[in-house]
Short mmCIF file of C-alpha atoms and ligand atoms in Angstrom, two decimals:
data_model
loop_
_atom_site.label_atom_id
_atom_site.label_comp_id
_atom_site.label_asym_id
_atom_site.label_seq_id
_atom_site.Cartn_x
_atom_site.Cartn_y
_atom_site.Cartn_z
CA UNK Z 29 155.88 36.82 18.95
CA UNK Z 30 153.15 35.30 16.12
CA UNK Z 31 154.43 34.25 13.09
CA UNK Z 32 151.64 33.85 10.58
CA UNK Z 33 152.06 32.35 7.77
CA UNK Z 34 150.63 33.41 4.26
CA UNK Z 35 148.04 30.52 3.07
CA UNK Z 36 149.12 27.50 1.02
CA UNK Z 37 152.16 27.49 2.64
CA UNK Z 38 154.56 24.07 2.00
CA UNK Z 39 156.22 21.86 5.01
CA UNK Z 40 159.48 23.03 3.59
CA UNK Z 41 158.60 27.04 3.82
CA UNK Z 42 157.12 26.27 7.47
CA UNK Z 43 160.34 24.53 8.60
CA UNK Z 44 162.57 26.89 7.29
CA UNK Z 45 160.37 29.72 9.30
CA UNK Z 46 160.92 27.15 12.51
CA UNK Z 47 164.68 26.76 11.62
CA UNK Z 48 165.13 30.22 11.30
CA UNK Z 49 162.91 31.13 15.02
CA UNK Z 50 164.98 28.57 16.82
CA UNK Z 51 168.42 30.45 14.95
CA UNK Z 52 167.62 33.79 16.28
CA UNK Z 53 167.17 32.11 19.89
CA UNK Z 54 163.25 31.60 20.55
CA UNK Z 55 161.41 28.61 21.18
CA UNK Z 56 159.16 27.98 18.29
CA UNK Z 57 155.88 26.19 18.32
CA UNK Z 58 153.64 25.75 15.57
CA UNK Z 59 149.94 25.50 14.97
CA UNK Z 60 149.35 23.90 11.52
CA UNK Z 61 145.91 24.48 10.71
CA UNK Z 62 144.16 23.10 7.37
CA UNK Z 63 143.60 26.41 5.75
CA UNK Z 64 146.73 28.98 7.79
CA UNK Z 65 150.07 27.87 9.84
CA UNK Z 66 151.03 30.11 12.61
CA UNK Z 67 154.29 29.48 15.12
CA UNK Z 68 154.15 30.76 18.34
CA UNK Z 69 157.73 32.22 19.26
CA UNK Z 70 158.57 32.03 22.94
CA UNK Z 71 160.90 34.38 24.40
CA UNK Z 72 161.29 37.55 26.04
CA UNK Z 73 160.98 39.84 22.72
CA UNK Z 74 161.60 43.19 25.17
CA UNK Z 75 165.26 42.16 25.47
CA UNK Z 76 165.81 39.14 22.81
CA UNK Z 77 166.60 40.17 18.74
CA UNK Z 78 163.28 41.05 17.41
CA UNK Z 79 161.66 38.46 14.88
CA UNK Z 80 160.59 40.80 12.57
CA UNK Z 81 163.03 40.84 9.92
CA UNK Z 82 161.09 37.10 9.19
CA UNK Z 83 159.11 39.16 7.02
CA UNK Z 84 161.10 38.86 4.19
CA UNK Z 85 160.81 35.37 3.97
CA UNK Z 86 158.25 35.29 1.27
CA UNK Z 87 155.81 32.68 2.91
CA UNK Z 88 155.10 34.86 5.96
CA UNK Z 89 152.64 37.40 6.46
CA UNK Z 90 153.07 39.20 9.49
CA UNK Z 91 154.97 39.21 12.46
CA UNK Z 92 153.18 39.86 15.89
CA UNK Z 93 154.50 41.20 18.76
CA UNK Z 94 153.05 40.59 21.86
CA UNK Z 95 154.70 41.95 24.75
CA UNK Z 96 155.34 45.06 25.55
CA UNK Z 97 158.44 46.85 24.03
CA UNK Z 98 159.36 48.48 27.55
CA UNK Z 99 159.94 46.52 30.54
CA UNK Z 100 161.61 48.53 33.43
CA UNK Z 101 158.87 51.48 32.74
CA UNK Z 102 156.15 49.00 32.56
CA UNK Z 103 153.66 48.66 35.67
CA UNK Z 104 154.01 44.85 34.74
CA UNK Z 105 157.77 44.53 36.14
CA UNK Z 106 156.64 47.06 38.60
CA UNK Z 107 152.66 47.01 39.98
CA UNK Z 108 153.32 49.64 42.71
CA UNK Z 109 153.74 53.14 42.07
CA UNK Z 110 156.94 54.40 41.95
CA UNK Z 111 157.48 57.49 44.71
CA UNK Z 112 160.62 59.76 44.27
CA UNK Z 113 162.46 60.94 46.73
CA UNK Z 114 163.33 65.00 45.29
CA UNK Z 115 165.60 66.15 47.96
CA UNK Z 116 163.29 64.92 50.98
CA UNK Z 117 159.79 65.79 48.66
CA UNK Z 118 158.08 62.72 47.65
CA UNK Z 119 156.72 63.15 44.57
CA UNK Z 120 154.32 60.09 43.41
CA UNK Z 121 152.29 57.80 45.60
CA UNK Z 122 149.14 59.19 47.58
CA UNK Z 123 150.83 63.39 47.71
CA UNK Z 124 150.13 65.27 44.95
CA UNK Z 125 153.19 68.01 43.98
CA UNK Z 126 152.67 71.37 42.98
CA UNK Z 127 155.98 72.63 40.79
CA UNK Z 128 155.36 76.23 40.07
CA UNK Z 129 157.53 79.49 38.77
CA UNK Z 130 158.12 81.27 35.72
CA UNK Z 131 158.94 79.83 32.58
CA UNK Z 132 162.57 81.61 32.27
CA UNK Z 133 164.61 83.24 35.25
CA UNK Z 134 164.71 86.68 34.34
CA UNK Z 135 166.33 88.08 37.21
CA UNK Z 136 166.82 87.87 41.13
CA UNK Z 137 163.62 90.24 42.15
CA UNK Z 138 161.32 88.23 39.34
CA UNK Z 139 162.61 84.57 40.64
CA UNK Z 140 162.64 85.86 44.27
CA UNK Z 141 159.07 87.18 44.27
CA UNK Z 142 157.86 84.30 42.33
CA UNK Z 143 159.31 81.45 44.49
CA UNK Z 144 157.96 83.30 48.12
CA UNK Z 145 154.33 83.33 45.93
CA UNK Z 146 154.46 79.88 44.80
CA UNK Z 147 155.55 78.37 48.01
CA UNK Z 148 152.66 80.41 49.82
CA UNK Z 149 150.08 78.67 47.64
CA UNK Z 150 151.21 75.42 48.49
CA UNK Z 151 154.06 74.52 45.65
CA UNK Z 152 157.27 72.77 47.04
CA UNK Z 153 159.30 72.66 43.51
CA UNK Z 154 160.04 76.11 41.94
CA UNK Z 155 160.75 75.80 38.41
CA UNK Z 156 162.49 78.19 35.68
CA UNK Z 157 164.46 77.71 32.48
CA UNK Z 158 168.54 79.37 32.88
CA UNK Z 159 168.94 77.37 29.46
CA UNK Z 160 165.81 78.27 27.22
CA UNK Z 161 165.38 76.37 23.69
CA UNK Z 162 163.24 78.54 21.97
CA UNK Z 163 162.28 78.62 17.98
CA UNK Z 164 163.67 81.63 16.96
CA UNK Z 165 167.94 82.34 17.43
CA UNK Z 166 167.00 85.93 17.95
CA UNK Z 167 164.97 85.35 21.30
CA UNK Z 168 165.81 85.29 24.92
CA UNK Z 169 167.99 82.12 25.41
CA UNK Z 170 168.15 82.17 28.92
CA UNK Z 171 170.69 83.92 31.66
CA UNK Z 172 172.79 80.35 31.93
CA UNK Z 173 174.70 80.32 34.72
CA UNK Z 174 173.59 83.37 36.08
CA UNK Z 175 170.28 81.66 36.23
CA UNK Z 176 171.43 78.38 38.29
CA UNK Z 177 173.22 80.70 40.58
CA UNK Z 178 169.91 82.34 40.85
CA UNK Z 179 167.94 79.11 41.24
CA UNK Z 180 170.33 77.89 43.84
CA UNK Z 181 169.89 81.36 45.72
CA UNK Z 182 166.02 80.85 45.46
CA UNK Z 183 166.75 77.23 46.91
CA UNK Z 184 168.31 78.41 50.07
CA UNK Z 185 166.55 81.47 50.73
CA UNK Z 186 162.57 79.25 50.69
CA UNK Z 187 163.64 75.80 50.83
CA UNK Z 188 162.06 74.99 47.51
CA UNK Z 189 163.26 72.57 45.55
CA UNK Z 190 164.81 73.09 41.93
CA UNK Z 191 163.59 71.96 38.71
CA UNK Z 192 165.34 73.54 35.68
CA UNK Z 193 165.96 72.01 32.07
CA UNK Z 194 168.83 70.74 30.79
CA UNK Z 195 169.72 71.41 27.17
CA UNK Z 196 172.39 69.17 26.24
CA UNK Z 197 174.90 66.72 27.19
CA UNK Z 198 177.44 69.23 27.87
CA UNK Z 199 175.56 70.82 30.23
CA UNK Z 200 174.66 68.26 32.45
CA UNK Z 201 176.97 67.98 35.35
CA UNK Z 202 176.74 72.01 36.45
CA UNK Z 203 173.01 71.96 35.80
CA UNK Z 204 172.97 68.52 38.31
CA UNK Z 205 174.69 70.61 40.66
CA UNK Z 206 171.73 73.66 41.01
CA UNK Z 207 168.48 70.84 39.72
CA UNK Z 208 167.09 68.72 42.46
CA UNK Z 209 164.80 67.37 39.09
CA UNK Z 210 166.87 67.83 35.68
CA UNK Z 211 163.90 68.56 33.36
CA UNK Z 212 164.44 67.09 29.93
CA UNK Z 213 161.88 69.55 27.13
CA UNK Z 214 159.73 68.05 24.46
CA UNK Z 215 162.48 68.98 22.32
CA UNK Z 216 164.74 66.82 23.46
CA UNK Z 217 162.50 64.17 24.61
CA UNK Z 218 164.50 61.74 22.21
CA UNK Z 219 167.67 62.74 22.12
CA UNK Z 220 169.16 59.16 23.26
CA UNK Z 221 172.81 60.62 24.60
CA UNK Z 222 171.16 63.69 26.54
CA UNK Z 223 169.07 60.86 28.49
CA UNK Z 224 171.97 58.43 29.23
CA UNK Z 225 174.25 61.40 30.22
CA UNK Z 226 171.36 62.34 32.81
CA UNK Z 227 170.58 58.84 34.21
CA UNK Z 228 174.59 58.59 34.67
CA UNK Z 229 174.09 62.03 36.79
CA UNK Z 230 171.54 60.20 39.60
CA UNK Z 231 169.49 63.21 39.59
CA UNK Z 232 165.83 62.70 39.46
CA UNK Z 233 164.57 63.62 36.05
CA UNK Z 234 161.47 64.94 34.43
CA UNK Z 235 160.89 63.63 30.77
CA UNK Z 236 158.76 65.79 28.47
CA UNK Z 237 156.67 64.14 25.85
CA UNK Z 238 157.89 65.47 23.03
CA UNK Z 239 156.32 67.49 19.97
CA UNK Z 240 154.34 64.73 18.21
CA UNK Z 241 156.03 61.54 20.00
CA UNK Z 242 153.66 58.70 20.67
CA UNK Z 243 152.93 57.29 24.22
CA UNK Z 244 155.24 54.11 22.78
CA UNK Z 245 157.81 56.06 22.03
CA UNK Z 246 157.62 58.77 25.32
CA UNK Z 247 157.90 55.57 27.82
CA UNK Z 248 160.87 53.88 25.28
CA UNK Z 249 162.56 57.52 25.82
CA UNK Z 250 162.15 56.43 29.91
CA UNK Z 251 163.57 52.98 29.49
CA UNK Z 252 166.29 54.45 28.21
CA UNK Z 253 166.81 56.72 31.82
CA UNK Z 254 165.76 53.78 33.84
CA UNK Z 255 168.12 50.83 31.78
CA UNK Z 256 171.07 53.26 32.38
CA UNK Z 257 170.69 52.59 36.04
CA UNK Z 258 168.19 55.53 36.99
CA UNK Z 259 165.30 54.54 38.84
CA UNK Z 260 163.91 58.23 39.41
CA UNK Z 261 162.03 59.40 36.22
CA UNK Z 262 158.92 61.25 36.40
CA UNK Z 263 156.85 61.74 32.95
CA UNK Z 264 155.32 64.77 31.55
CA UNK Z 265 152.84 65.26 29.29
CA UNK Z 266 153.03 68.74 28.15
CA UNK Z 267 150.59 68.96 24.50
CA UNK Z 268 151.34 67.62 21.43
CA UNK Z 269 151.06 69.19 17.66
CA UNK Z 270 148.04 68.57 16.18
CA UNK Z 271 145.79 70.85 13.75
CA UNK Z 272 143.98 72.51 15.82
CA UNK Z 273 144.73 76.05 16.42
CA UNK Z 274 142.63 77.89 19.36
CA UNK Z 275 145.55 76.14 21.72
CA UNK Z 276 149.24 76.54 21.11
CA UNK Z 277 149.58 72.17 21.43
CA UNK Z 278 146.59 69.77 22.21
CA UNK Z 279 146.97 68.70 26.04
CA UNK Z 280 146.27 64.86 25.50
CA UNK Z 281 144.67 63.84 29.19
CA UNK Z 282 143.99 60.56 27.96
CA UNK Z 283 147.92 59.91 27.82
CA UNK Z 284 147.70 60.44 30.93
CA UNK Z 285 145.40 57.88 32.19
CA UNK Z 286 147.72 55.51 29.22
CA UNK Z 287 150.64 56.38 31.06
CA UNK Z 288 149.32 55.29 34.40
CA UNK Z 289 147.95 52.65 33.25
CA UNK Z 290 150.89 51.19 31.37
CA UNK Z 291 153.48 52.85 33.67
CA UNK Z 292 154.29 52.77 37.29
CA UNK Z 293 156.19 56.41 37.35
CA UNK Z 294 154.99 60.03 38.29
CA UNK Z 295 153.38 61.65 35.99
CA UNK Z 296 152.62 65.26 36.08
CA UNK Z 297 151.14 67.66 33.76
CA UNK Z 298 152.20 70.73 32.45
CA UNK Z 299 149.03 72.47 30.99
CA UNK Z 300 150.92 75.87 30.42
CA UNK Z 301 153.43 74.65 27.62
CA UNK Z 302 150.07 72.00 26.75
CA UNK Z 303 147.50 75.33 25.85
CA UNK Z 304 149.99 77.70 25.61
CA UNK Z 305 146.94 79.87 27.12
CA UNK Z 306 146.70 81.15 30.64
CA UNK Z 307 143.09 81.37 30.78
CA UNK Z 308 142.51 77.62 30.41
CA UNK Z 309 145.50 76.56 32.80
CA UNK Z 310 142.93 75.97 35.75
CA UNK Z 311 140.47 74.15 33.41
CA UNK Z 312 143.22 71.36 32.46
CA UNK Z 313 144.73 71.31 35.71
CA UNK Z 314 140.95 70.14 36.85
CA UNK Z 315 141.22 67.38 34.19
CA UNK Z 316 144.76 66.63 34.59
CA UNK Z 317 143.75 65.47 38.45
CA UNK Z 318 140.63 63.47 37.38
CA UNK Z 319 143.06 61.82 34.84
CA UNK Z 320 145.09 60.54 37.92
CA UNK Z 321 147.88 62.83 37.48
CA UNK Z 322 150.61 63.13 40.17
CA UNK Z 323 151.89 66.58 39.86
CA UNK Z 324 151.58 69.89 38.00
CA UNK Z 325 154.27 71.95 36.56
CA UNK Z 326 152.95 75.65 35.94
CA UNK Z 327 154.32 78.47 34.49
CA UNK Z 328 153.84 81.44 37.09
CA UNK Z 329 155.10 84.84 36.61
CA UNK Z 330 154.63 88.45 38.55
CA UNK Z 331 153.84 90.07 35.05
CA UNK Z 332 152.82 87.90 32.60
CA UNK Z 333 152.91 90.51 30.18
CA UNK Z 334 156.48 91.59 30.54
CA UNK Z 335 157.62 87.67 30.95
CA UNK Z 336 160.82 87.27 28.38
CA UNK Z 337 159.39 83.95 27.59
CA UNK Z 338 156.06 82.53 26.91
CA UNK Z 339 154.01 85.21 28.44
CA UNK Z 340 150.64 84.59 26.76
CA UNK Z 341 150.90 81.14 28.90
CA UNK Z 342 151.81 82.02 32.05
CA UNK Z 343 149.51 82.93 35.18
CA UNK Z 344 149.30 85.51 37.44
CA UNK Z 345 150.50 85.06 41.45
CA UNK Z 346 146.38 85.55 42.03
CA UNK Z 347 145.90 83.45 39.44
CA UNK Z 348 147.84 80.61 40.63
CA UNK Z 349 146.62 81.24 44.34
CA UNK Z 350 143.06 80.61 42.28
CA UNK Z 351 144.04 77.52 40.90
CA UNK Z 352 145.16 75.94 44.14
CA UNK Z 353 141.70 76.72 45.14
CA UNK Z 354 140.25 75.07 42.40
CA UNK Z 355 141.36 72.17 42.20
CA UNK Z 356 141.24 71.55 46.21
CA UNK Z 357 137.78 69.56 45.61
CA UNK Z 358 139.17 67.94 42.69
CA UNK Z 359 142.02 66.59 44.96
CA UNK Z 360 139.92 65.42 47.39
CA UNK Z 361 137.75 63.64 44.93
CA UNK Z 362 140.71 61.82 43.80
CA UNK Z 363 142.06 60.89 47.08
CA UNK Z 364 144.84 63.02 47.01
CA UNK Z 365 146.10 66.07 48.95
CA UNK Z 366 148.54 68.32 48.00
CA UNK Z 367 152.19 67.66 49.81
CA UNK Z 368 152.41 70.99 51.24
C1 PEP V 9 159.29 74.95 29.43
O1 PEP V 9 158.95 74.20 30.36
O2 PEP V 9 159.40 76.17 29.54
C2 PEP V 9 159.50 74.33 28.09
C3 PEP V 9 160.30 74.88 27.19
O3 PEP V 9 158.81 73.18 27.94
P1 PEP V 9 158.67 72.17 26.68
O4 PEP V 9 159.97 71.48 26.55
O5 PEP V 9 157.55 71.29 27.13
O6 PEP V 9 158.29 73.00 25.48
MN1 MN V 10 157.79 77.88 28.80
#
């Protein structure tokens, strides 16, 4: 960290500032200039106590951090990229993973029809909420159990994998038992216990970006999965709040190309929460791809109109057959073919 001192600074205020660095366990080393002092703090300030609170001394100015305030998520401590091994289906690396299926199970012909559809246009990982957190009390909450057993029926009958979210702590260890990813929603996407009870589960685990959380603070909510001892975290940007209201969230792509930038996990997109409109799903799946994305999670459904859950959102089984289509070229153009 930088220490900089406010001008006109005495010796005795800059050796109390280098008393108090080398008390809180850094190495100081100060630049006394003719004008400004600054001190150089050497440590590791990702896992060391954080200098800041030397801002109430009143001769400093600012504090500085330099480093990075994740370190296990960080492409630094980690320049490959990470590839995760779902149940045999890599997702990350050079494939690209299609993770398709409607946005709540609704019953065994919907999930059924949905899953033989998805896995014909090339998905491997069916997804569907059996624990819904929507808005409103009064709406569809999900079929719970009902809807793992469901899942795990889906599972065995077309060999696709299982993503489905997990709402709270309690709920973790029978969810781990039907999820092959345990999805963690934006609304949850900081909810510190939920993520230590599912890195304790070994599951692989999709983290949302939540409502208006910063990049900082999505890949801080993955350090927390990864320092509790699980390696297999995949990130998903999924739209955050903004003020604009032709789209349910604002899809940020450039946190994409952030996150693989800064990060060395998966990250996939999930345009249909991210628009909350089914005729721009292909459009930001195109850009989601350029952006160097490693996945897509779509909501698919055989009658969008009649879904129970985010209907306006989710695509047709044409219409995701279409968007496989699509974005073919765009795969190729990024070096990347689908895993099916
Ligand atoms: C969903 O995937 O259906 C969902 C509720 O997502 P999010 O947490 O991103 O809103
Ligand atoms: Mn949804």
């Amino acid at each position: 960290m930088i220490i900089v001192l406010r001008p006109g600074a005495s010796r005795e205020q800059i050796d109390e500032v280098i008393t108090e660095i080398r008390t809180l366990g850094y190495e100081p080393s100060p630049i006394i200039g003719v004008a400004q002092t600054v001190v150089a703090a050497i440590g590791d300030e990702r896992t060391q106590h954080t200098l800041e609170s030397l801002n109430v001394l009143p001769q400093v100015e600012r504090v500085i951090r330099v480093q990075k305030r994740y370190k296990l998520a960080s492409r630094e401590s980690h320049p490959e990229d990470t590839v995760i091994d779902v149940a045999g289906v890599p997702v990350g690396g050079p494939g690209f993973t299609l993770m398709a299926g409607p946005c709540s199970v609704e019953s065994a012909e919907q999930l059924f029809a949905t899953a033989d559809a998805v896995k014909a246009a090339g998905a491997t990982i069916l997804r569907g909420g059996a624990y819904k957190p929507r808005t409103s009390p009064y709406e569809f909450q999900g079929l719970g159990k009902e809807g793992l057993r469901l899942l795990r029926e889906a599972r065995d009958r077309t060999g696709l994998r299982i993503i489905t979210e997990v709402l709270s702590e309690r709920d973790v260890e029978h969810v781990a038992e039907t999820a092959d990813i345990l999805q963690i929603g934006a609304r949850n996407a900081q909810n510190f216990q939920l993520l230590i009870e599912c890195a304790r589960s070994g599951k692989p685990v999709l983290l949302k970006r939540g409502l208006s959380e910063r990049i900082e603070e999505w890949l801080l909510a993955s350090e927390y999965l990864l320092a509790h001892g699980n390696p297999n975290v995949m990130l998903c940007e999924r739209g955050i709040r903004t003020f604009e209201t032709y789209t349910r969230n604002t899809l940020d792509l450039g946190a994409v190309a952030i996150a693989k930038r800064e990060s060395h996990l998966p990250v996939i997109v999930d345009p249909s929460q991210g628009c909350g409109r089914a005729d721009l799903v292909i459009a930001l799946c195109a850009g989601a791809v350029a952006m160097g994305a490693d996945g897509l999670l779509i909501e698919v459904h055989p009658n969008p109109a009649e879904a129970w859950s985010d209907g306006q959102q989710q695509v047709t089984f044409e219409g995701f057959r279409r968007l496989v289509e699509t974005i073919r070229p765009f795969l190729a153009a990024a070096g990347r073919q689908p895993a099916a």
